PDB file of C-alpha atoms in Angstrom:
ATOM      1  CA  GLU A   1       0.040   6.269  15.090  1.00  0.00           C
ATOM      2  CA  ILE A   2      -3.160   4.319  14.543  1.00  0.00           C
ATOM      3  CA  VAL A   3      -2.800   0.544  14.688  1.00  0.00           C
ATOM      4  CA  LEU A   4      -5.095  -1.532  12.493  1.00  0.00           C
ATOM      5  CA  THR A   5      -5.857  -5.134  13.504  1.00  0.00           C
ATOM      6  CA  GLN A   6      -7.371  -7.454  10.928  1.00  0.00           C
ATOM      7  CA  SER A   7      -9.190 -10.684  11.658  1.00  0.00           C
ATOM      8  CA  PRO A   8      -9.052 -13.441  10.921  1.00  0.00           C
ATOM      9  CA  THR A   9      -5.429 -13.687   9.853  1.00  0.00           C
ATOM     10  CA  THR A  10      -6.231 -16.560   7.527  1.00  0.00           C
ATOM     11  CA  MET A  11      -9.473 -18.140   6.428  1.00  0.00           C
ATOM     12  CA  ALA A  12     -10.818 -20.489   3.795  1.00  0.00           C
ATOM     13  CA  ALA A  13     -14.185 -20.206   2.063  1.00  0.00           C
ATOM     14  CA  SER A  14     -16.087 -22.397  -0.370  1.00  0.00           C
ATOM     15  CA  PRO A  15     -17.437 -21.085  -3.690  1.00  0.00           C
ATOM     16  CA  GLY A  16     -20.758 -19.369  -3.059  1.00  0.00           C
ATOM     17  CA  GLU A  17     -20.077 -18.790   0.622  1.00  0.00           C
ATOM     18  CA  LYS A  18     -20.513 -15.377   2.216  1.00  0.00           C
ATOM     19  CA  VAL A  19     -17.266 -13.964   3.630  1.00  0.00           C
ATOM     20  CA  THR A  20     -16.683 -11.115   6.071  1.00  0.00           C
ATOM     21  CA  LEU A  21     -13.267  -9.691   6.918  1.00  0.00           C
ATOM     22  CA  THR A  22     -12.873  -7.217   9.752  1.00  0.00           C
ATOM     23  CA  CYS A  23     -10.488  -4.387  10.551  1.00  0.00           C
ATOM     24  CA  ARG A  24     -10.337  -2.662  13.926  1.00  0.00           C
ATOM     25  CA  ALA A  25      -8.560   0.624  14.542  1.00  0.00           C
ATOM     26  CA  SER A  26      -6.866   1.623  17.784  1.00  0.00           C
ATOM     27  CA  SER A  27      -8.548   5.039  17.516  1.00  0.00           C
ATOM     28  CA  SER A  28     -11.490   6.327  15.547  1.00  0.00           C
ATOM     29  CA  VAL A  29     -10.865   6.985  11.834  1.00  0.00           C
ATOM     30  CA  SER A  30     -13.086   8.737   9.316  1.00  0.00           C
ATOM     31  CA  TYR A  31     -12.966   6.052   6.657  1.00  0.00           C
ATOM     32  CA  MET A  32     -11.135   2.893   5.614  1.00  0.00           C
ATOM     33  CA  HIS A  33      -9.579   1.743   2.366  1.00  0.00           C
ATOM     34  CA  TRP A  34      -9.024  -1.884   1.301  1.00  0.00           C
ATOM     35  CA  TYR A  35      -6.503  -3.427  -1.070  1.00  0.00           C
ATOM     36  CA  GLN A  36      -6.393  -6.843  -2.700  1.00  0.00           C
ATOM     37  CA  GLN A  37      -3.063  -8.529  -3.306  1.00  0.00           C
ATOM     38  CA  ARG A  38      -2.887 -11.747  -5.285  1.00  0.00           C
ATOM     39  CA  SER A  39       0.154 -13.967  -4.956  1.00  0.00           C
ATOM     40  CA  GLY A  40       3.182 -12.470  -6.699  1.00  0.00           C
ATOM     41  CA  ALA A  41       1.367  -9.279  -7.686  1.00  0.00           C
ATOM     42  CA  SER A  42       1.248  -5.681  -6.477  1.00  0.00           C
ATOM     43  CA  PRO A  43      -1.612  -4.596  -4.207  1.00  0.00           C
ATOM     44  CA  LYS A  44      -4.647  -3.108  -5.962  1.00  0.00           C
ATOM     45  CA  LEU A  45      -7.058  -0.553  -4.575  1.00  0.00           C
ATOM     46  CA  TRP A  46     -10.267  -2.487  -3.962  1.00  0.00           C
ATOM     47  CA  ILE A  47     -12.572  -0.420  -1.759  1.00  0.00           C
ATOM     48  CA  TYR A  48     -12.060   3.223  -0.795  1.00  0.00           C
ATOM     49  CA  GLU A  49     -13.698   5.607   1.662  1.00  0.00           C
ATOM     50  CA  THR A  50     -15.204   2.623   3.486  1.00  0.00           C
ATOM     51  CA  SER A  51     -17.784   1.563   0.906  1.00  0.00           C
ATOM     52  CA  LYS A  52     -16.893   2.755  -2.606  1.00  0.00           C
ATOM     53  CA  LEU A  53     -15.807   0.037  -5.024  1.00  0.00           C
ATOM     54  CA  ALA A  54     -12.711   0.762  -7.114  1.00  0.00           C
ATOM     55  CA  SER A  55     -13.011   0.531 -10.869  1.00  0.00           C
ATOM     56  CA  GLY A  56     -13.546  -3.023 -12.073  1.00  0.00           C
ATOM     57  CA  VAL A  57     -14.346  -4.506  -8.655  1.00  0.00           C
ATOM     58  CA  PRO A  58     -17.310  -6.910  -8.838  1.00  0.00           C
ATOM     59  CA  ASN A  59     -20.430  -5.821  -6.997  1.00  0.00           C
ATOM     60  CA  ARG A  60     -20.397  -8.981  -4.852  1.00  0.00           C
ATOM     61  CA  PHE A  61     -17.917  -6.981  -2.755  1.00  0.00           C
ATOM     62  CA  SER A  62     -19.050  -4.387  -0.263  1.00  0.00           C
ATOM     63  CA  GLY A  63     -17.548  -2.375   2.546  1.00  0.00           C
ATOM     64  CA  SER A  64     -19.028  -0.879   5.682  1.00  0.00           C
ATOM     65  CA  GLY A  65     -18.172   0.447   9.097  1.00  0.00           C
ATOM     66  CA  SER A  66     -17.421   3.556  11.100  1.00  0.00           C
ATOM     67  CA  GLY A  67     -15.314   4.746  13.991  1.00  0.00           C
ATOM     68  CA  THR A  68     -13.010   1.902  14.986  1.00  0.00           C
ATOM     69  CA  SER A  69     -14.718  -1.031  13.278  1.00  0.00           C
ATOM     70  CA  TYR A  70     -14.800  -1.741   9.545  1.00  0.00           C
ATOM     71  CA  SER A  71     -15.513  -4.746   7.365  1.00  0.00           C
ATOM     72  CA  LEU A  72     -15.226  -6.049   3.829  1.00  0.00           C
ATOM     73  CA  THR A  73     -17.874  -8.536   2.714  1.00  0.00           C
ATOM     74  CA  ILE A  74     -17.996 -10.871  -0.257  1.00  0.00           C
ATOM     75  CA  ASN A  75     -21.589 -11.829  -0.924  1.00  0.00           C
ATOM     76  CA  SER A  76     -20.718 -15.041  -2.725  1.00  0.00           C
ATOM     77  CA  MET A  77     -17.131 -16.287  -2.800  1.00  0.00           C
ATOM     78  CA  GLU A  78     -15.595 -16.960  -6.213  1.00  0.00           C
ATOM     79  CA  THR A  79     -12.310 -18.619  -7.149  1.00  0.00           C
ATOM     80  CA  GLU A  80     -10.716 -15.345  -8.249  1.00  0.00           C
ATOM     81  CA  ASP A  81     -11.328 -13.781  -4.824  1.00  0.00           C
ATOM     82  CA  ALA A  82      -8.605 -15.874  -3.189  1.00  0.00           C
ATOM     83  CA  ALA A  83      -6.001 -13.282  -2.168  1.00  0.00           C
ATOM     84  CA  THR A  84      -4.719 -11.284   0.777  1.00  0.00           C
ATOM     85  CA  TYR A  85      -6.770  -8.239   1.739  1.00  0.00           C
ATOM     86  CA  TYR A  86      -5.275  -5.262   3.596  1.00  0.00           C
ATOM     87  CA  CYS A  87      -7.136  -2.434   5.255  1.00  0.00           C
ATOM     88  CA  GLN A  88      -5.524   1.007   5.386  1.00  0.00           C
ATOM     89  CA  GLN A  89      -6.420   4.288   7.039  1.00  0.00           C
ATOM     90  CA  GLY A  90      -5.463   7.639   5.591  1.00  0.00           C
ATOM     91  CA  SER A  91      -7.463   9.968   7.806  1.00  0.00           C
ATOM     92  CA  SER A  92      -4.767  10.209  10.469  1.00  0.00           C
ATOM     93  CA  TYR A  93      -1.081  10.767   9.737  1.00  0.00           C
ATOM     94  CA  PRO A  94       0.892   8.606   9.139  1.00  0.00           C
ATOM     95  CA  PRO A  95      -1.065   6.236   6.899  1.00  0.00           C
ATOM     96  CA  THR A  96      -1.076   2.728   8.345  1.00  0.00           C
ATOM     97  CA  PHE A  97      -1.999  -0.741   7.112  1.00  0.00           C
ATOM     98  CA  GLY A  98      -3.479  -3.734   8.840  1.00  0.00           C
ATOM     99  CA  GLY A  99      -1.538  -6.975   8.895  1.00  0.00           C
ATOM    100  CA  GLY A 100      -3.744  -8.531   6.209  1.00  0.00           C
ATOM    101  CA  THR A 101      -6.238 -11.377   5.940  1.00  0.00           C
ATOM    102  CA  LYS A 102      -5.282 -14.229   3.656  1.00  0.00           C
ATOM    103  CA  LEU A 103      -8.422 -15.620   2.056  1.00  0.00           C
ATOM    104  CA  GLU A 104      -8.090 -19.078   0.547  1.00  0.00           C
ATOM    105  CA  LEU A 105     -10.435 -21.218  -1.498  1.00  0.00           C
ATOM    106  CA  LYS A 106     -11.792 -24.269   0.314  1.00  0.00           C
TER     107      LYS A 106
ATOM    108  CA  GLN B   1      -3.085   5.745 -18.450  1.00  0.00           C
ATOM    109  CA  VAL B   2      -1.499   6.095 -15.022  1.00  0.00           C
ATOM    110  CA  GLN B   3       1.715   4.103 -14.578  1.00  0.00           C
ATOM    111  CA  LEU B   4       4.448   3.920 -11.975  1.00  0.00           C
ATOM    112  CA  THR B   5       7.648   1.948 -12.507  1.00  0.00           C
ATOM    113  CA  GLU B   6      10.261   1.281  -9.843  1.00  0.00           C
ATOM    114  CA  SER B   7      13.878   0.636 -10.737  1.00  0.00           C
ATOM    115  CA  GLY B   8      17.056   0.008  -8.806  1.00  0.00           C
ATOM    116  CA  PRO B   9      19.600  -2.608  -7.811  1.00  0.00           C
ATOM    117  CA  GLY B  10      18.288  -5.990  -6.747  1.00  0.00           C
ATOM    118  CA  LEU B  11      21.140  -6.609  -4.320  1.00  0.00           C
ATOM    119  CA  VAL B  12      22.540  -4.295  -1.663  1.00  0.00           C
ATOM    120  CA  HIS B  13      25.250  -5.158   0.845  1.00  0.00           C
ATOM    121  CA  PRO B  14      24.682  -4.656   4.578  1.00  0.00           C
ATOM    122  CA  SER B  15      25.435  -1.120   5.801  1.00  0.00           C
ATOM    123  CA  GLU B  16      25.221   0.283   2.251  1.00  0.00           C
ATOM    124  CA  THR B  17      22.700   2.698   0.768  1.00  0.00           C
ATOM    125  CA  LEU B  18      19.651   1.732  -1.275  1.00  0.00           C
ATOM    126  CA  SER B  19      18.730   4.004  -4.180  1.00  0.00           C
ATOM    127  CA  LEU B  20      15.439   3.504  -6.012  1.00  0.00           C
ATOM    128  CA  THR B  21      13.732   5.484  -8.759  1.00  0.00           C
ATOM    129  CA  CYS B  22      10.010   5.694  -9.430  1.00  0.00           C
ATOM    130  CA  THR B  23       9.203   6.872 -12.953  1.00  0.00           C
ATOM    131  CA  VAL B  24       5.612   7.966 -13.460  1.00  0.00           C
ATOM    132  CA  SER B  25       3.451   8.607 -16.509  1.00  0.00           C
ATOM    133  CA  GLY B  26      -0.134   9.605 -17.088  1.00  0.00           C
ATOM    134  CA  PHE B  27      -0.152  12.215 -14.327  1.00  0.00           C
ATOM    135  CA  SER B  28       1.894  15.124 -13.021  1.00  0.00           C
ATOM    136  CA  LEU B  29       4.043  15.054  -9.886  1.00  0.00           C
ATOM    137  CA  THR B  30       2.901  18.615  -9.199  1.00  0.00           C
ATOM    138  CA  GLY B  31      -0.699  17.449  -9.066  1.00  0.00           C
ATOM    139  CA  TYR B  32      -0.445  14.248  -7.014  1.00  0.00           C
ATOM    140  CA  SER B  33       1.559  12.979  -4.080  1.00  0.00           C
ATOM    141  CA  VAL B  34       3.646   9.806  -4.409  1.00  0.00           C
ATOM    142  CA  TYR B  35       4.206   7.376  -1.563  1.00  0.00           C
ATOM    143  CA  TRP B  36       6.804   4.684  -0.998  1.00  0.00           C
ATOM    144  CA  VAL B  37       5.513   1.470   0.594  1.00  0.00           C
ATOM    145  CA  ARG B  38       7.559  -1.629   1.336  1.00  0.00           C
ATOM    146  CA  GLN B  39       6.737  -5.266   1.987  1.00  0.00           C
ATOM    147  CA  PRO B  40       9.214  -7.557   3.712  1.00  0.00           C
ATOM    148  CA  SER B  41       9.210 -11.004   2.172  1.00  0.00           C
ATOM    149  CA  GLY B  42       6.061 -12.878   3.189  1.00  0.00           C
ATOM    150  CA  LYS B  43       4.853 -10.043   5.407  1.00  0.00           C
ATOM    151  CA  GLY B  44       2.532  -7.040   5.328  1.00  0.00           C
ATOM    152  CA  LEU B  45       2.736  -3.498   3.978  1.00  0.00           C
ATOM    153  CA  GLU B  46       4.613  -0.610   5.592  1.00  0.00           C
ATOM    154  CA  TRP B  47       4.249   3.035   4.578  1.00  0.00           C
ATOM    155  CA  MET B  48       7.699   4.567   4.326  1.00  0.00           C
ATOM    156  CA  GLY B  49       7.191   8.166   3.295  1.00  0.00           C
ATOM    157  CA  ARG B  50       5.810  10.539   0.720  1.00  0.00           C
ATOM    158  CA  MET B  51       6.694  13.231  -1.777  1.00  0.00           C
ATOM    159  CA  ARG B  52       3.799  15.652  -1.735  1.00  0.00           C
ATOM    160  CA  TYR B  53       2.572  17.386  -4.902  1.00  0.00           C
ATOM    161  CA  ASN B  54       4.038  20.681  -3.605  1.00  0.00           C
ATOM    162  CA  GLY B  55       7.511  19.227  -3.000  1.00  0.00           C
ATOM    163  CA  ASP B  56       7.187  18.682   0.757  1.00  0.00           C
ATOM    164  CA  THR B  57       8.267  15.343   2.207  1.00  0.00           C
ATOM    165  CA  SER B  58       7.117  13.251   5.193  1.00  0.00           C
ATOM    166  CA  TYR B  59       8.619  10.102   6.625  1.00  0.00           C
ATOM    167  CA  ASN B  60       7.685   7.139   8.787  1.00  0.00           C
ATOM    168  CA  SER B  61       9.183   7.997  12.159  1.00  0.00           C
ATOM    169  CA  ALA B  62      10.742   4.530  12.406  1.00  0.00           C
ATOM    170  CA  LEU B  63      12.738   5.143   9.218  1.00  0.00           C
ATOM    171  CA  LYS B  64      13.190   8.901   9.306  1.00  0.00           C
ATOM    172  CA  SER B  65      16.838   8.880  10.338  1.00  0.00           C
ATOM    173  CA  ARG B  66      17.794   6.661   7.382  1.00  0.00           C
ATOM    174  CA  LEU B  67      15.406   7.790   4.653  1.00  0.00           C
ATOM    175  CA  SER B  68      15.385  10.552   2.058  1.00  0.00           C
ATOM    176  CA  ILE B  69      12.839  11.141  -0.724  1.00  0.00           C
ATOM    177  CA  SER B  70      13.334  13.635  -3.544  1.00  0.00           C
ATOM    178  CA  ARG B  71      12.061  14.248  -7.073  1.00  0.00           C
ATOM    179  CA  ASP B  72      12.835  15.602 -10.528  1.00  0.00           C
ATOM    180  CA  THR B  73       9.595  16.892 -12.005  1.00  0.00           C
ATOM    181  CA  SER B  74      11.176  17.449 -15.433  1.00  0.00           C
ATOM    182  CA  LYS B  75      11.887  13.715 -15.648  1.00  0.00           C
ATOM    183  CA  ASN B  76       8.684  12.606 -13.877  1.00  0.00           C
ATOM    184  CA  GLN B  77      10.763  10.771 -11.295  1.00  0.00           C
ATOM    185  CA  VAL B  78      10.674  10.331  -7.530  1.00  0.00           C
ATOM    186  CA  PHE B  79      13.738   9.007  -5.725  1.00  0.00           C
ATOM    187  CA  LEU B  80      14.176   7.020  -2.528  1.00  0.00           C
ATOM    188  CA  LYS B  81      17.467   6.732  -0.680  1.00  0.00           C
ATOM    189  CA  MET B  82      17.823   4.720   2.498  1.00  0.00           C
ATOM    190  CA  ASN B  83      21.145   4.207   4.251  1.00  0.00           C
ATOM    191  CA  SER B  84      22.570   1.673   6.682  1.00  0.00           C
ATOM    192  CA  LEU B  85      20.639  -1.220   5.178  1.00  0.00           C
ATOM    193  CA  GLN B  86      20.307  -4.444   7.154  1.00  0.00           C
ATOM    194  CA  THR B  87      18.966  -7.882   6.270  1.00  0.00           C
ATOM    195  CA  ASP B  88      15.501  -7.057   7.613  1.00  0.00           C
ATOM    196  CA  ASP B  89      15.241  -4.346   4.931  1.00  0.00           C
ATOM    197  CA  THR B  90      14.970  -7.151   2.365  1.00  0.00           C
ATOM    198  CA  GLY B  91      11.668  -7.112   0.511  1.00  0.00           C
ATOM    199  CA  THR B  92       9.691  -5.456  -2.257  1.00  0.00           C
ATOM    200  CA  TYR B  93       9.547  -1.683  -2.524  1.00  0.00           C
ATOM    201  CA  TYR B  94       6.552  -0.021  -4.194  1.00  0.00           C
ATOM    202  CA  CYS B  95       5.787   3.521  -5.231  1.00  0.00           C
ATOM    203  CA  THR B  96       2.118   4.463  -5.285  1.00  0.00           C
ATOM    204  CA  ARG B  97      -0.011   7.428  -6.233  1.00  0.00           C
ATOM    205  CA  ASP B  98      -2.134   9.157  -3.615  1.00  0.00           C
ATOM    206  CA  ARG B  99      -5.406  10.137  -5.268  1.00  0.00           C
ATOM    207  CA  TYR B 100      -6.655  11.916  -2.122  1.00  0.00           C
ATOM    208  CA  LYS B 101      -7.440  11.054   1.493  1.00  0.00           C
ATOM    209  CA  GLY B 102      -4.576   8.559   1.438  1.00  0.00           C
ATOM    210  CA  VAL B 103      -6.213   6.480  -1.289  1.00  0.00           C
ATOM    211  CA  MET B 104      -3.396   4.683  -3.111  1.00  0.00           C
ATOM    212  CA  ASP B 105      -5.096   4.231  -6.449  1.00  0.00           C
ATOM    213  CA  ALA B 106      -2.145   3.120  -8.551  1.00  0.00           C
ATOM    214  CA  TRP B 107       0.880   0.983  -7.689  1.00  0.00           C
ATOM    215  CA  GLY B 108       4.084   0.123  -9.454  1.00  0.00           C
ATOM    216  CA  GLN B 109       5.078  -3.465 -10.097  1.00  0.00           C
ATOM    217  CA  GLY B 110       7.534  -3.292  -7.197  1.00  0.00           C
ATOM    218  CA  ALA B 111      11.314  -3.448  -6.934  1.00  0.00           C
ATOM    219  CA  SER B 112      12.683  -6.532  -5.215  1.00  0.00           C
ATOM    220  CA  VAL B 113      15.618  -5.711  -2.927  1.00  0.00           C
ATOM    221  CA  THR B 114      17.829  -8.241  -1.186  1.00  0.00           C
ATOM    222  CA  VAL B 115      20.251  -7.143   1.512  1.00  0.00           C
ATOM    223  CA  SER B 116      23.034  -9.670   1.687  1.00  0.00           C
ATOM    224  CA  SER B 117      26.801  -9.884   1.748  1.00  0.00           C
TER     225      SER B 117
END
């Protein structure tokens, strides 16, 4: 199975700051999906097929990458972006998740 | 409007069997696959298994010996049964819809399960 490693595990960002979260796969995958999970809530699809924003996701978010290296970028951090973000691959069975990056507001 | 709702007992005793139901609306179980994903308290997400749109099932190899997933299409329900529960099975259990390519585009609110005597 493909192991996904996210970094950093935890980080804090100030409002307006640019943020980049990374996800590395143990083998090449065709695309990556990302989920946002706020405290006490269910995960929500955030970015799919590497770079497509899910419905309602602000365009300050973007996704990129290929092969074994993927990233999620927030162009300008806002208060509501504080959450845990998980990457997930579905191109190789079984689907697997990264361990998550907890993004806090500084 | 796509919705998934998990239901089941909040407390299970060690060595007993967990039974959860996922009731869906807004889409057909014969058109979409449904996954079960769990989250131990304070930890990350683990894919458990799936009920495919055609009725086939697949399981996480680490759980395969304990896990069974079934469905009743007439009731729009998918069922999870896992036996021999231990304390490290405590957490929140989600059912999700697979849009395609493993994209989990809708999630239930989660069922909190505590394994304790």
